[in-house]
């Protein structure tokens, strides 16, 4: 193992020294299609601005531009009867070909050619049904934003309406909603939690399995989603994977926080255009441990690995077939029985417990698409997904440090997934889409806790079986004129387990005030099911038998209303404002009259819930969001966001409380500058340096106070449950900085990056708990000063 690791590192370093002194140029290629029909546009013109280079698409809508000077380039794409597109400041490398899939929108008035600036086009989502609360993001943003760690979730925490719930995990809270209500969709498949160490039914974790090196530009929604999304009331990540290069083999090596990483892509058949894309990662700390290095974390070393791939096969008769997959496993052990009894443990564990955590997740899927005539197409998507969580928790005696069995968990949820839809462009003004989604769950959910008073294990859940979640949707976009367009949709879903169903209308409206400004409106009724294990919680009766009181739980539902305004300021700046109101009803709450529990407060590492639940809770979220953004121009970008919000819930006792996530406000300021350092003609090199900074301040975390006297008697934390989230820590503040240096030769590009998170080492409280060893209440803090090094090579 050590020999292999040393070999990989040596190859990555030596590859950068093998370049020849040549002029630094790159290749831009891709395809141009109609946005609504996916039909190839033959003869579309692609021009490289500020050069004499240009090309036209062939009979397949494809183009190729070679010998383009490497660095930042801008393209103009035009086609008669379609809106002209300007794509600015694209990063072209001499080591990697740029592959673009460009979608153009037909102009309603044929004689009028509307030019979309790069600033306006960047904000247009991939999903043509969306009108409000959506942000298309680029893979480059997840890499260059300070503090993002190449993670799309951490990147999205910079957007208006979003806040991170915990520095150590990538949970994101959207407009006060539970992060567990987030929907992850990859290549059209609704996937399980795509994070290492992610818990069953959650949506976040410490390390993402999603590799930004294989992703394409994707959409992120924060409310009033179109009809093709269901089973969520919070937000949607609609992620796309790119295809591998179909004409040239390319390779990547990377070492950083997310692990040791190797990637490759290239043609399977140059004649047919078939390609492959594959990327593998291995935990950095585990690699260091295997090399015999002391990583300074004791026994709690994070072990994880993941693999992502995509195979793409263009077919005859205007069809395409692809196979894709993502999978990963992770494990970590917190052996506090070997620590001093006065220690309080850490963020993830308590001194009174040993924890052994094992998780696995996998997705294997396919996509088949086919054009049906000149104005319609169909797409069929299938997948098999799996999620496995295994945990063992042992109690540790405070004085003797002796270990006793306490809790065992074995959750396994497989899913067969199907998603098919038909899309038709009826004419230049009307586009229609209808689809069907089926989730077939195969579950085995078992956990138990040891009761000292009886000397037996008490079953919490013990269920095996299968059930289905059916979803159907239809939507139509109508363009009244070049300024006004409307989207109407309907989504329906039913859970076969208990025959509960929801019918959800959706609507959107967009009105262009002028060529630079627009008003947008969105409404949606949305719903989602609680995690599967909640349905099968078991309660032991006096006679020793068990019942499952939660099998008839209905969907949690939510009305979304959003009003937005956006405008372009000058050439490079864009301003956006949105105000929203959300009413949640049918939330799962505890059945006891004095219960203050609600699933609206659950995050990724919240484990406890009452045995019996009912759909009796409500919630209310409203707020104002402001965004000022300067898209990268002349080497400089800026993103400033302000989120002012209020988030409350009503429990089964009829009282209204702050939600766990009601921090009140979030302010973000990000900026970055890129400088070209020139190069050497003799060596054929190009150098650049970039500096990125992020400032974040927000209302402090909310928490439920601890009754110290009762905690001392119980030997563990006893919370004042009738005062949920009534207290708030001091405001959150964090400053992140990133410095990177790129060195480009012909066919080779290297990057060294140094990212420092929480530069000021500001102490941000996260929660408090009772320490039985000291008899005091301790505060656990979020991430302190955290430096991260990264090296990447592309060749």
PDB file of C-alpha atoms in Angstrom, residues 1 20 31 52 68 78 138 229 276 348 409 505 581 604 613 661 698 789:
ATOM      1  CA  UNK A   1       0.000   0.000   0.000  1.00  0.00           C
ATOM      2  CA  UNK A  20       8.079  21.265 -23.770  1.00  0.00           C
ATOM      3  CA  UNK A  31     -22.459  21.660 -29.491  1.00  0.00           C
ATOM      4  CA  UNK A  52     -10.145  36.498 -35.735  1.00  0.00           C
ATOM      5  CA  UNK A  68      -7.129  29.596 -29.154  1.00  0.00           C
ATOM      6  CA  UNK A  78     -25.481  33.682 -32.760  1.00  0.00           C
ATOM      7  CA  UNK A 138     -20.533  27.006 -12.015  1.00  0.00           C
ATOM      8  CA  UNK A 229     -39.522  18.500  -8.223  1.00  0.00           C
ATOM      9  CA  UNK A 276     -15.585   7.892 -20.282  1.00  0.00           C
ATOM     10  CA  UNK A 348     -19.002  14.560  17.586  1.00  0.00           C
ATOM     11  CA  UNK A 409     -28.157   0.517  14.780  1.00  0.00           C
ATOM     12  CA  UNK A 505     -50.285  23.372  -7.867  1.00  0.00           C
ATOM     13  CA  UNK A 581     -43.537  33.887   2.823  1.00  0.00           C
ATOM     14  CA  UNK A 604     -28.107  15.921  10.223  1.00  0.00           C
ATOM     15  CA  UNK A 613     -45.716  11.401  16.236  1.00  0.00           C
ATOM     16  CA  UNK A 661     -32.558  27.839  12.764  1.00  0.00           C
ATOM     17  CA  UNK A 698     -24.910  35.998  11.356  1.00  0.00           C
ATOM     18  CA  UNK A 789      -3.282  23.060   1.454  1.00  0.00           C
TER      19      UNK A 789
END
